[in-house]
Amino acid sequence: MANQTITLKTVLHEIQEAGTVFSLKFRKLDGSISFKGQVKKNPTKATVPTGSADGGQKKDLHSIRRNMNQAGALLLYDCKNRHTFEVKIELLVAYNGYTIFHNY
């Protein structure tokens, strides 16, 4: 059976679709491999308070997305363990069983 691949561009596009649940294999910063079977983008982080609770400013979704892209990371939600996590884009290995082709 041939190894099936998917481009990084396609993966990043599909992840952004609302409600998409997917599996993800990635390398951690320590070099170990991690697999999460049910992941989705984190919809609860649309606004993040940056100041005090009564008068603090909030970052809008556009600012958060720009910061994540500049950092080269994705903020995702693990549906099984019910927590958010961050993964570096360059450390993505597989998406829904397809090997990710990093076509830079």
PDB file of N, CA and C in Angstrom:
ATOM      1  N   MET A   1       0.833  -1.170   0.000  1.00  0.00           N
ATOM      2  CA  MET A   1       0.000   0.000   0.000  1.00  0.00           C
ATOM      3  C   MET A   1       0.883   1.240   0.000  1.00  0.00           C
ATOM      4  N   ALA A   2       0.601   2.190  -0.858  1.00  0.00           N
ATOM      5  CA  ALA A   2       1.400   3.405  -0.978  1.00  0.00           C
ATOM      6  C   ALA A   2       1.109   4.350   0.184  1.00  0.00           C
ATOM      7  N   ASN A   3       2.139   5.078   0.576  1.00  0.00           N
ATOM      8  CA  ASN A   3       1.999   6.065   1.634  1.00  0.00           C
ATOM      9  C   ASN A   3       1.253   7.274   1.086  1.00  0.00           C
ATOM     10  N   GLN A   4       0.119   7.614   1.666  1.00  0.00           N
ATOM     11  CA  GLN A   4      -0.671   8.734   1.196  1.00  0.00           C
ATOM     12  C   GLN A   4      -0.238   9.999   1.920  1.00  0.00           C
ATOM     13  N   THR A   5      -0.113  11.088   1.139  1.00  0.00           N
ATOM     14  CA  THR A   5       0.326  12.351   1.708  1.00  0.00           C
ATOM     15  C   THR A   5      -0.719  13.440   1.467  1.00  0.00           C
ATOM     16  N   ILE A   6      -0.597  14.504   2.241  1.00  0.00           N
ATOM     17  CA  ILE A   6      -1.432  15.676   2.121  1.00  0.00           C
ATOM     18  C   ILE A   6      -0.524  16.888   2.314  1.00  0.00           C
ATOM     19  N   THR A   7      -0.789  17.956   1.589  1.00  0.00           N
ATOM     20  CA  THR A   7       0.073  19.132   1.716  1.00  0.00           C
ATOM     21  C   THR A   7      -0.259  19.901   2.992  1.00  0.00           C
ATOM     22  N   LEU A   8       0.728  20.577   3.523  1.00  0.00           N
ATOM     23  CA  LEU A   8       0.544  21.386   4.720  1.00  0.00           C
ATOM     24  C   LEU A   8      -0.508  22.462   4.486  1.00  0.00           C
ATOM     25  N   LYS A   9      -0.517  23.053   3.302  1.00  0.00           N
ATOM     26  CA  LYS A   9      -1.498  24.091   2.970  1.00  0.00           C
ATOM     27  C   LYS A   9      -2.921  23.552   3.090  1.00  0.00           C
ATOM     28  N   THR A  10      -3.158  22.346   2.589  1.00  0.00           N
ATOM     29  CA  THR A  10      -4.475  21.724   2.669  1.00  0.00           C
ATOM     30  C   THR A  10      -4.853  21.446   4.117  1.00  0.00           C
ATOM     31  N   VAL A  11      -3.908  20.949   4.905  1.00  0.00           N
ATOM     32  CA  VAL A  11      -4.163  20.673   6.318  1.00  0.00           C
ATOM     33  C   VAL A  11      -4.574  21.945   7.046  1.00  0.00           C
ATOM     34  N   LEU A  12      -3.816  23.016   6.864  1.00  0.00           N
ATOM     35  CA  LEU A  12      -4.116  24.267   7.553  1.00  0.00           C
ATOM     36  C   LEU A  12      -5.468  24.828   7.128  1.00  0.00           C
ATOM     37  N   HIS A  13      -5.821  24.641   5.868  1.00  0.00           N
ATOM     38  CA  HIS A  13      -7.125  25.094   5.381  1.00  0.00           C
ATOM     39  C   HIS A  13      -8.254  24.279   6.016  1.00  0.00           C
ATOM     40  N   GLU A  14      -8.113  22.969   6.054  1.00  0.00           N
ATOM     41  CA  GLU A  14      -9.164  22.104   6.608  1.00  0.00           C
ATOM     42  C   GLU A  14      -9.351  22.306   8.103  1.00  0.00           C
ATOM     43  N   ILE A  15      -8.267  22.565   8.815  1.00  0.00           N
ATOM     44  CA  ILE A  15      -8.338  22.794  10.262  1.00  0.00           C
ATOM     45  C   ILE A  15      -9.192  24.016  10.572  1.00  0.00           C
ATOM     46  N   GLN A  16      -9.156  25.014   9.701  1.00  0.00           N
ATOM     47  CA  GLN A  16      -9.893  26.258   9.942  1.00  0.00           C
ATOM     48  C   GLN A  16     -11.397  26.127   9.741  1.00  0.00           C
ATOM     49  N   GLU A  17     -11.862  25.055   9.099  1.00  0.00           N
ATOM     50  CA  GLU A  17     -13.294  24.852   8.879  1.00  0.00           C
ATOM     51  C   GLU A  17     -13.992  24.643  10.221  1.00  0.00           C
ATOM     52  N   ALA A  18     -15.062  25.377  10.449  1.00  0.00           N
ATOM     53  CA  ALA A  18     -15.788  25.302  11.719  1.00  0.00           C
ATOM     54  C   ALA A  18     -16.309  23.893  11.976  1.00  0.00           C
ATOM     55  N   GLY A  19     -16.116  23.407  13.187  1.00  0.00           N
ATOM     56  CA  GLY A  19     -16.652  22.117  13.588  1.00  0.00           C
ATOM     57  C   GLY A  19     -15.856  20.908  13.141  1.00  0.00           C
ATOM     58  N   THR A  20     -14.756  21.096  12.429  1.00  0.00           N
ATOM     59  CA  THR A  20     -13.962  19.976  11.940  1.00  0.00           C
ATOM     60  C   THR A  20     -13.236  19.292  13.095  1.00  0.00           C
ATOM     61  N   VAL A  21     -13.453  17.995  13.241  1.00  0.00           N
ATOM     62  CA  VAL A  21     -12.742  17.186  14.227  1.00  0.00           C
ATOM     63  C   VAL A  21     -11.815  16.265  13.442  1.00  0.00           C
ATOM     64  N   PHE A  22     -10.570  16.176  13.882  1.00  0.00           N
ATOM     65  CA  PHE A  22      -9.567  15.433  13.122  1.00  0.00           C
ATOM     66  C   PHE A  22      -8.562  14.785  14.063  1.00  0.00           C
ATOM     67  N   SER A  23      -7.783  13.850  13.529  1.00  0.00           N
ATOM     68  CA  SER A  23      -6.690  13.260  14.295  1.00  0.00           C
ATOM     69  C   SER A  23      -5.389  13.928  13.860  1.00  0.00           C
ATOM     70  N   LEU A  24      -4.448  13.974  14.780  1.00  0.00           N
ATOM     71  CA  LEU A  24      -3.199  14.688  14.521  1.00  0.00           C
ATOM     72  C   LEU A  24      -2.038  13.976  15.187  1.00  0.00           C
ATOM     73  N   LYS A  25      -0.978  13.786  14.423  1.00  0.00           N
ATOM     74  CA  LYS A  25       0.271  13.257  14.964  1.00  0.00           C
ATOM     75  C   LYS A  25       1.316  14.341  14.784  1.00  0.00           C
ATOM     76  N   PHE A  26       2.087  14.606  15.834  1.00  0.00           N
ATOM     77  CA  PHE A  26       3.079  15.673  15.785  1.00  0.00           C
ATOM     78  C   PHE A  26       4.248  15.361  16.714  1.00  0.00           C
ATOM     79  N   ARG A  27       5.366  16.025  16.447  1.00  0.00           N
ATOM     80  CA  ARG A  27       6.529  15.923  17.320  1.00  0.00           C
ATOM     81  C   ARG A  27       6.424  17.003  18.388  1.00  0.00           C
ATOM     82  N   LYS A  28       6.770  16.648  19.598  1.00  0.00           N
ATOM     83  CA  LYS A  28       6.849  17.633  20.675  1.00  0.00           C
ATOM     84  C   LYS A  28       8.218  18.303  20.612  1.00  0.00           C
ATOM     85  N   LEU A  29       8.399  19.369  21.371  1.00  0.00           N
ATOM     86  CA  LEU A  29       9.671  20.090  21.374  1.00  0.00           C
ATOM     87  C   LEU A  29      10.824  19.220  21.873  1.00  0.00           C
ATOM     88  N   ASP A  30      10.526  18.202  22.697  1.00  0.00           N
ATOM     89  CA  ASP A  30      11.581  17.304  23.192  1.00  0.00           C
ATOM     90  C   ASP A  30      11.919  16.195  22.195  1.00  0.00           C
ATOM     91  N   GLY A  31      11.221  16.168  21.045  1.00  0.00           N
ATOM     92  CA  GLY A  31      11.508  15.188  19.998  1.00  0.00           C
ATOM     93  C   GLY A  31      10.608  13.967  20.020  1.00  0.00           C
ATOM     94  N   SER A  32       9.840  13.770  21.080  1.00  0.00           N
ATOM     95  CA  SER A  32       8.947  12.616  21.145  1.00  0.00           C
ATOM     96  C   SER A  32       7.731  12.844  20.242  1.00  0.00           C
ATOM     97  N   ILE A  33       7.093  11.746  19.864  1.00  0.00           N
ATOM     98  CA  ILE A  33       5.912  11.796  18.993  1.00  0.00           C
ATOM     99  C   ILE A  33       4.656  11.711  19.849  1.00  0.00           C
ATOM    100  N   SER A  34       3.668  12.529  19.517  1.00  0.00           N
ATOM    101  CA  SER A  34       2.385  12.510  20.214  1.00  0.00           C
ATOM    102  C   SER A  34       1.279  12.320  19.188  1.00  0.00           C
ATOM    103  N   PHE A  35       0.223  11.629  19.591  1.00  0.00           N
ATOM    104  CA  PHE A  35      -0.941  11.425  18.731  1.00  0.00           C
ATOM    105  C   PHE A  35      -2.192  11.794  19.509  1.00  0.00           C
ATOM    106  N   LYS A  36      -3.045  12.577  18.896  1.00  0.00           N
ATOM    107  CA  LYS A  36      -4.331  12.946  19.480  1.00  0.00           C
ATOM    108  C   LYS A  36      -5.405  12.533  18.474  1.00  0.00           C
ATOM    109  N   GLY A  37      -6.362  11.711  18.913  1.00  0.00           N
ATOM    110  CA  GLY A  37      -7.361  11.133  18.018  1.00  0.00           C
ATOM    111  C   GLY A  37      -8.540  12.022  17.692  1.00  0.00           C
ATOM    112  N   GLN A  38      -8.866  12.957  18.581  1.00  0.00           N
ATOM    113  CA  GLN A  38     -10.001  13.851  18.357  1.00  0.00           C
ATOM    114  C   GLN A  38      -9.601  15.265  18.749  1.00  0.00           C
ATOM    115  N   VAL A  39      -9.304  16.067  17.735  1.00  0.00           N
ATOM    116  CA  VAL A  39      -8.812  17.429  17.932  1.00  0.00           C
ATOM    117  C   VAL A  39      -9.648  18.370  17.075  1.00  0.00           C
ATOM    118  N   LYS A  40      -9.816  19.600  17.542  1.00  0.00           N
ATOM    119  CA  LYS A  40     -10.424  20.644  16.721  1.00  0.00           C
ATOM    120  C   LYS A  40      -9.755  21.965  17.074  1.00  0.00           C
ATOM    121  N   LYS A  41      -9.937  22.959  16.193  1.00  0.00           N
ATOM    122  CA  LYS A  41      -9.383  24.264  16.524  1.00  0.00           C
ATOM    123  C   LYS A  41     -10.103  24.780  17.753  1.00  0.00           C
ATOM    124  N   ASN A  42      -9.458  25.638  18.513  1.00  0.00           N
ATOM    125  CA  ASN A  42     -10.007  26.079  19.782  1.00  0.00           C
ATOM    126  C   ASN A  42     -10.944  27.265  19.599  1.00  0.00           C
ATOM    127  N   PRO A  43     -12.263  27.035  19.597  1.00  0.00           N
ATOM    128  CA  PRO A  43     -13.210  28.120  19.356  1.00  0.00           C
ATOM    129  C   PRO A  43     -13.446  29.012  20.561  1.00  0.00           C
ATOM    130  N   THR A  44     -13.040  28.603  21.750  1.00  0.00           N
ATOM    131  CA  THR A  44     -13.321  29.372  22.962  1.00  0.00           C
ATOM    132  C   THR A  44     -12.321  30.488  23.199  1.00  0.00           C
ATOM    133  N   LYS A  45     -11.305  30.595  22.400  1.00  0.00           N
ATOM    134  CA  LYS A  45     -10.278  31.613  22.594  1.00  0.00           C
ATOM    135  C   LYS A  45     -10.446  32.774  21.628  1.00  0.00           C
ATOM    136  N   ALA A  46     -11.674  33.111  21.271  1.00  0.00           N
ATOM    137  CA  ALA A  46     -11.904  34.208  20.335  1.00  0.00           C
ATOM    138  C   ALA A  46     -11.493  35.551  20.916  1.00  0.00           C
ATOM    139  N   THR A  47     -11.642  35.726  22.224  1.00  0.00           N
ATOM    140  CA  THR A  47     -11.160  36.937  22.874  1.00  0.00           C
ATOM    141  C   THR A  47     -10.405  36.543  24.134  1.00  0.00           C
ATOM    142  N   VAL A  48      -9.322  37.237  24.388  1.00  0.00           N
ATOM    143  CA  VAL A  48      -8.493  36.960  25.548  1.00  0.00           C
ATOM    144  C   VAL A  48      -8.300  38.250  26.314  1.00  0.00           C
ATOM    145  N   PRO A  49      -8.722  38.316  27.577  1.00  0.00           N
ATOM    146  CA  PRO A  49      -8.522  39.541  28.337  1.00  0.00           C
ATOM    147  C   PRO A  49      -7.041  39.789  28.575  1.00  0.00           C
ATOM    148  N   THR A  50      -6.618  41.040  28.419  1.00  0.00           N
ATOM    149  CA  THR A  50      -5.217  41.370  28.623  1.00  0.00           C
ATOM    150  C   THR A  50      -5.018  42.305  29.800  1.00  0.00           C
ATOM    151  N   GLY A  51      -6.105  42.844  30.336  1.00  0.00           N
ATOM    152  CA  GLY A  51      -6.001  43.773  31.451  1.00  0.00           C
ATOM    153  C   GLY A  51      -6.828  43.289  32.619  1.00  0.00           C
ATOM    154  N   SER A  52      -7.245  44.220  33.466  1.00  0.00           N
ATOM    155  CA  SER A  52      -8.054  43.865  34.625  1.00  0.00           C
ATOM    156  C   SER A  52      -9.448  43.446  34.178  1.00  0.00           C
ATOM    157  N   ALA A  53     -10.158  42.780  35.059  1.00  0.00           N
ATOM    158  CA  ALA A  53     -11.478  42.266  34.718  1.00  0.00           C
ATOM    159  C   ALA A  53     -12.484  43.389  34.460  1.00  0.00           C
ATOM    160  N   ASP A  54     -12.309  44.544  35.125  1.00  0.00           N
ATOM    161  CA  ASP A  54     -13.303  45.594  34.969  1.00  0.00           C
ATOM    162  C   ASP A  54     -13.038  46.536  33.814  1.00  0.00           C
ATOM    163  N   GLY A  55     -11.786  46.750  33.417  1.00  0.00           N
ATOM    164  CA  GLY A  55     -11.551  47.726  32.359  1.00  0.00           C
ATOM    165  C   GLY A  55     -10.471  47.323  31.390  1.00  0.00           C
ATOM    166  N   GLY A  56     -10.112  46.053  31.369  1.00  0.00           N
ATOM    167  CA  GLY A  56      -9.014  45.630  30.513  1.00  0.00           C
ATOM    168  C   GLY A  56      -9.396  45.553  29.054  1.00  0.00           C
ATOM    169  N   GLN A  57      -8.422  45.740  28.187  1.00  0.00           N
ATOM    170  CA  GLN A  57      -8.666  45.598  26.755  1.00  0.00           C
ATOM    171  C   GLN A  57      -8.637  44.128  26.391  1.00  0.00           C
ATOM    172  N   LYS A  58      -9.276  43.802  25.266  1.00  0.00           N
ATOM    173  CA  LYS A  58      -9.283  42.430  24.785  1.00  0.00           C
ATOM    174  C   LYS A  58      -8.647  42.386  23.403  1.00  0.00           C
ATOM    175  N   LYS A  59      -7.979  41.278  23.134  1.00  0.00           N
ATOM    176  CA  LYS A  59      -7.433  41.052  21.797  1.00  0.00           C
ATOM    177  C   LYS A  59      -8.535  40.425  20.953  1.00  0.00           C
ATOM    178  N   ASP A  60      -8.688  40.907  19.731  1.00  0.00           N
ATOM    179  CA  ASP A  60      -9.699  40.319  18.863  1.00  0.00           C
ATOM    180  C   ASP A  60      -9.146  39.073  18.182  1.00  0.00           C
ATOM    181  N   LEU A  61     -10.036  38.336  17.544  1.00  0.00           N
ATOM    182  CA  LEU A  61      -9.658  37.079  16.907  1.00  0.00           C
ATOM    183  C   LEU A  61      -8.582  37.291  15.846  1.00  0.00           C
ATOM    184  N   HIS A  62      -8.682  38.377  15.084  1.00  0.00           N
ATOM    185  CA  HIS A  62      -7.691  38.665  14.051  1.00  0.00           C
ATOM    186  C   HIS A  62      -6.295  38.814  14.666  1.00  0.00           C
ATOM    187  N   SER A  63      -6.182  39.506  15.769  1.00  0.00           N
ATOM    188  CA  SER A  63      -4.889  39.701  16.435  1.00  0.00           C
ATOM    189  C   SER A  63      -4.327  38.382  16.934  1.00  0.00           C
ATOM    190  N   ILE A  64      -5.206  37.557  17.518  1.00  0.00           N
ATOM    191  CA  ILE A  64      -4.750  36.262  18.016  1.00  0.00           C
ATOM    192  C   ILE A  64      -4.271  35.399  16.863  1.00  0.00           C
ATOM    193  N   ARG A  65      -5.026  35.365  15.755  1.00  0.00           N
ATOM    194  CA  ARG A  65      -4.636  34.559  14.598  1.00  0.00           C
ATOM    195  C   ARG A  65      -3.299  35.034  14.029  1.00  0.00           C
ATOM    196  N   ARG A  66      -3.121  36.362  13.926  1.00  0.00           N
ATOM    197  CA  ARG A  66      -1.868  36.920  13.416  1.00  0.00           C
ATOM    198  C   ARG A  66      -0.699  36.521  14.319  1.00  0.00           C
ATOM    199  N   ASN A  67      -0.881  36.615  15.630  1.00  0.00           N
ATOM    200  CA  ASN A  67       0.177  36.236  16.564  1.00  0.00           C
ATOM    201  C   ASN A  67       0.513  34.763  16.450  1.00  0.00           C
ATOM    202  N   MET A  68      -0.499  33.898  16.294  1.00  0.00           N
ATOM    203  CA  MET A  68      -0.249  32.465  16.174  1.00  0.00           C
ATOM    204  C   MET A  68       0.492  32.160  14.881  1.00  0.00           C
ATOM    205  N   ASN A  69       0.115  32.832  13.788  1.00  0.00           N
ATOM    206  CA  ASN A  69       0.803  32.605  12.517  1.00  0.00           C
ATOM    207  C   ASN A  69       2.249  33.070  12.591  1.00  0.00           C
ATOM    208  N   GLN A  70       2.484  34.200  13.239  1.00  0.00           N
ATOM    209  CA  GLN A  70       3.851  34.697  13.369  1.00  0.00           C
ATOM    210  C   GLN A  70       4.675  33.772  14.249  1.00  0.00           C
ATOM    211  N   ALA A  71       4.040  33.179  15.241  1.00  0.00           N
ATOM    212  CA  ALA A  71       4.742  32.260  16.129  1.00  0.00           C
ATOM    213  C   ALA A  71       4.913  30.889  15.484  1.00  0.00           C
ATOM    214  N   GLY A  72       4.167  30.623  14.413  1.00  0.00           N
ATOM    215  CA  GLY A  72       4.259  29.330  13.739  1.00  0.00           C
ATOM    216  C   GLY A  72       3.617  28.212  14.537  1.00  0.00           C
ATOM    217  N   ALA A  73       2.557  28.534  15.273  1.00  0.00           N
ATOM    218  CA  ALA A  73       1.918  27.540  16.125  1.00  0.00           C
ATOM    219  C   ALA A  73       0.407  27.581  15.947  1.00  0.00           C
ATOM    220  N   LEU A  74      -0.223  26.473  16.318  1.00  0.00           N
ATOM    221  CA  LEU A  74      -1.678  26.372  16.295  1.00  0.00           C
ATOM    222  C   LEU A  74      -2.177  26.127  17.715  1.00  0.00           C
ATOM    223  N   LEU A  75      -3.235  26.815  18.102  1.00  0.00           N
ATOM    224  CA  LEU A  75      -3.880  26.569  19.376  1.00  0.00           C
ATOM    225  C   LEU A  75      -5.064  25.651  19.101  1.00  0.00           C
ATOM    226  N   LEU A  76      -5.023  24.441  19.658  1.00  0.00           N
ATOM    227  CA  LEU A  76      -6.022  23.423  19.370  1.00  0.00           C
ATOM    228  C   LEU A  76      -6.671  22.917  20.648  1.00  0.00           C
ATOM    229  N   TYR A  77      -7.763  22.183  20.491  1.00  0.00           N
ATOM    230  CA  TYR A  77      -8.504  21.631  21.621  1.00  0.00           C
ATOM    231  C   TYR A  77      -8.561  20.116  21.500  1.00  0.00           C
ATOM    232  N   ASP A  78      -8.107  19.420  22.535  1.00  0.00           N
ATOM    233  CA  ASP A  78      -8.155  17.965  22.607  1.00  0.00           C
ATOM    234  C   ASP A  78      -9.532  17.575  23.142  1.00  0.00           C
ATOM    235  N   CYS A  79     -10.390  17.029  22.281  1.00  0.00           N
ATOM    236  CA  CYS A  79     -11.770  16.701  22.661  1.00  0.00           C
ATOM    237  C   CYS A  79     -11.824  15.603  23.723  1.00  0.00           C
ATOM    238  N   LYS A  80     -10.917  14.644  23.673  1.00  0.00           N
ATOM    239  CA  LYS A  80     -10.930  13.520  24.609  1.00  0.00           C
ATOM    240  C   LYS A  80     -10.537  13.966  26.016  1.00  0.00           C
ATOM    241  N   ASN A  81      -9.442  14.700  26.135  1.00  0.00           N
ATOM    242  CA  ASN A  81      -8.946  15.119  27.449  1.00  0.00           C
ATOM    243  C   ASN A  81      -9.459  16.486  27.886  1.00  0.00           C
ATOM    244  N   ARG A  82     -10.206  17.135  26.998  1.00  0.00           N
ATOM    245  CA  ARG A  82     -10.845  18.421  27.290  1.00  0.00           C
ATOM    246  C   ARG A  82      -9.872  19.495  27.764  1.00  0.00           C
ATOM    247  N   HIS A  83      -8.847  19.729  26.962  1.00  0.00           N
ATOM    248  CA  HIS A  83      -7.930  20.826  27.265  1.00  0.00           C
ATOM    249  C   HIS A  83      -7.323  21.373  25.981  1.00  0.00           C
ATOM    250  N   THR A  84      -6.852  22.594  26.062  1.00  0.00           N
ATOM    251  CA  THR A  84      -6.197  23.207  24.911  1.00  0.00           C
ATOM    252  C   THR A  84      -4.718  22.857  24.925  1.00  0.00           C
ATOM    253  N   PHE A  85      -4.127  22.901  23.751  1.00  0.00           N
ATOM    254  CA  PHE A  85      -2.690  22.692  23.635  1.00  0.00           C
ATOM    255  C   PHE A  85      -2.201  23.432  22.406  1.00  0.00           C
ATOM    256  N   GLU A  86      -0.914  23.667  22.368  1.00  0.00           N
ATOM    257  CA  GLU A  86      -0.303  24.376  21.248  1.00  0.00           C
ATOM    258  C   GLU A  86       0.669  23.435  20.553  1.00  0.00           C
ATOM    259  N   VAL A  87       0.669  23.479  19.240  1.00  0.00           N
ATOM    260  CA  VAL A  87       1.601  22.656  18.467  1.00  0.00           C
ATOM    261  C   VAL A  87       2.243  23.538  17.399  1.00  0.00           C
ATOM    262  N   LYS A  88       3.545  23.391  17.240  1.00  0.00           N
ATOM    263  CA  LYS A  88       4.269  24.128  16.202  1.00  0.00           C
ATOM    264  C   LYS A  88       3.943  23.532  14.840  1.00  0.00           C
ATOM    265  N   ILE A  89       3.656  24.393  13.883  1.00  0.00           N
ATOM    266  CA  ILE A  89       3.259  23.945  12.550  1.00  0.00           C
ATOM    267  C   ILE A  89       4.340  23.081  11.906  1.00  0.00           C
ATOM    268  N   GLU A  90       5.607  23.454  12.075  1.00  0.00           N
ATOM    269  CA  GLU A  90       6.676  22.689  11.427  1.00  0.00           C
ATOM    270  C   GLU A  90       6.872  21.310  12.049  1.00  0.00           C
ATOM    271  N   LEU A  91       6.231  21.037  13.190  1.00  0.00           N
ATOM    272  CA  LEU A  91       6.360  19.735  13.844  1.00  0.00           C
ATOM    273  C   LEU A  91       5.184  18.800  13.562  1.00  0.00           C
ATOM    274  N   LEU A  92       4.233  19.227  12.723  1.00  0.00           N
ATOM    275  CA  LEU A  92       3.114  18.363  12.347  1.00  0.00           C
ATOM    276  C   LEU A  92       3.629  17.207  11.494  1.00  0.00           C
ATOM    277  N   VAL A  93       3.176  16.000  11.793  1.00  0.00           N
ATOM    278  CA  VAL A  93       3.636  14.799  11.084  1.00  0.00           C
ATOM    279  C   VAL A  93       2.527  14.186  10.241  1.00  0.00           C
ATOM    280  N   ALA A  94       1.325  14.018  10.823  1.00  0.00           N
ATOM    281  CA  ALA A  94       0.233  13.365  10.101  1.00  0.00           C
ATOM    282  C   ALA A  94      -1.100  13.988  10.491  1.00  0.00           C
ATOM    283  N   TYR A  95      -2.028  13.998   9.514  1.00  0.00           N
ATOM    284  CA  TYR A  95      -3.364  14.550   9.685  1.00  0.00           C
ATOM    285  C   TYR A  95      -4.369  13.534   9.158  1.00  0.00           C
ATOM    286  N   ASN A  96      -5.268  13.047  10.011  1.00  0.00           N
ATOM    287  CA  ASN A  96      -6.266  12.033   9.628  1.00  0.00           C
ATOM    288  C   ASN A  96      -5.636  10.842   8.916  1.00  0.00           C
ATOM    289  N   GLY A  97      -4.472  10.438   9.362  1.00  0.00           N
ATOM    290  CA  GLY A  97      -3.791   9.279   8.791  1.00  0.00           C
ATOM    291  C   GLY A  97      -2.924   9.563   7.582  1.00  0.00           C
ATOM    292  N   TYR A  98      -2.973  10.779   7.051  1.00  0.00           N
ATOM    293  CA  TYR A  98      -2.154  11.159   5.895  1.00  0.00           C
ATOM    294  C   TYR A  98      -0.860  11.809   6.371  1.00  0.00           C
ATOM    295  N   THR A  99       0.248  11.420   5.788  1.00  0.00           N
ATOM    296  CA  THR A  99       1.522  12.056   6.088  1.00  0.00           C
ATOM    297  C   THR A  99       1.522  13.468   5.518  1.00  0.00           C
ATOM    298  N   ILE A 100       1.937  14.424   6.326  1.00  0.00           N
ATOM    299  CA  ILE A 100       1.925  15.825   5.896  1.00  0.00           C
ATOM    300  C   ILE A 100       3.192  16.134   5.113  1.00  0.00           C
ATOM    301  N   PHE A 101       3.016  16.671   3.911  1.00  0.00           N
ATOM    302  CA  PHE A 101       4.116  17.098   3.053  1.00  0.00           C
ATOM    303  C   PHE A 101       4.340  18.587   3.274  1.00  0.00           C
ATOM    304  N   HIS A 102       5.461  18.914   3.899  1.00  0.00           N
ATOM    305  CA  HIS A 102       5.810  20.323   4.163  1.00  0.00           C
ATOM    306  C   HIS A 102       6.493  20.884   2.927  1.00  0.00           C
ATOM    307  N   ASN A 103       5.726  21.482   2.065  1.00  0.00           N
ATOM    308  CA  ASN A 103       6.225  21.965   0.781  1.00  0.00           C
ATOM    309  C   ASN A 103       6.616  23.434   0.872  1.00  0.00           C
ATOM    310  N   TYR A 104       7.787  23.679   1.416  1.00  0.00           N
ATOM    311  CA  TYR A 104       8.226  25.077   1.578  1.00  0.00           C
ATOM    312  C   TYR A 104       8.889  25.561   0.327  1.00  0.00           C
TER     313      TYR A 104
END
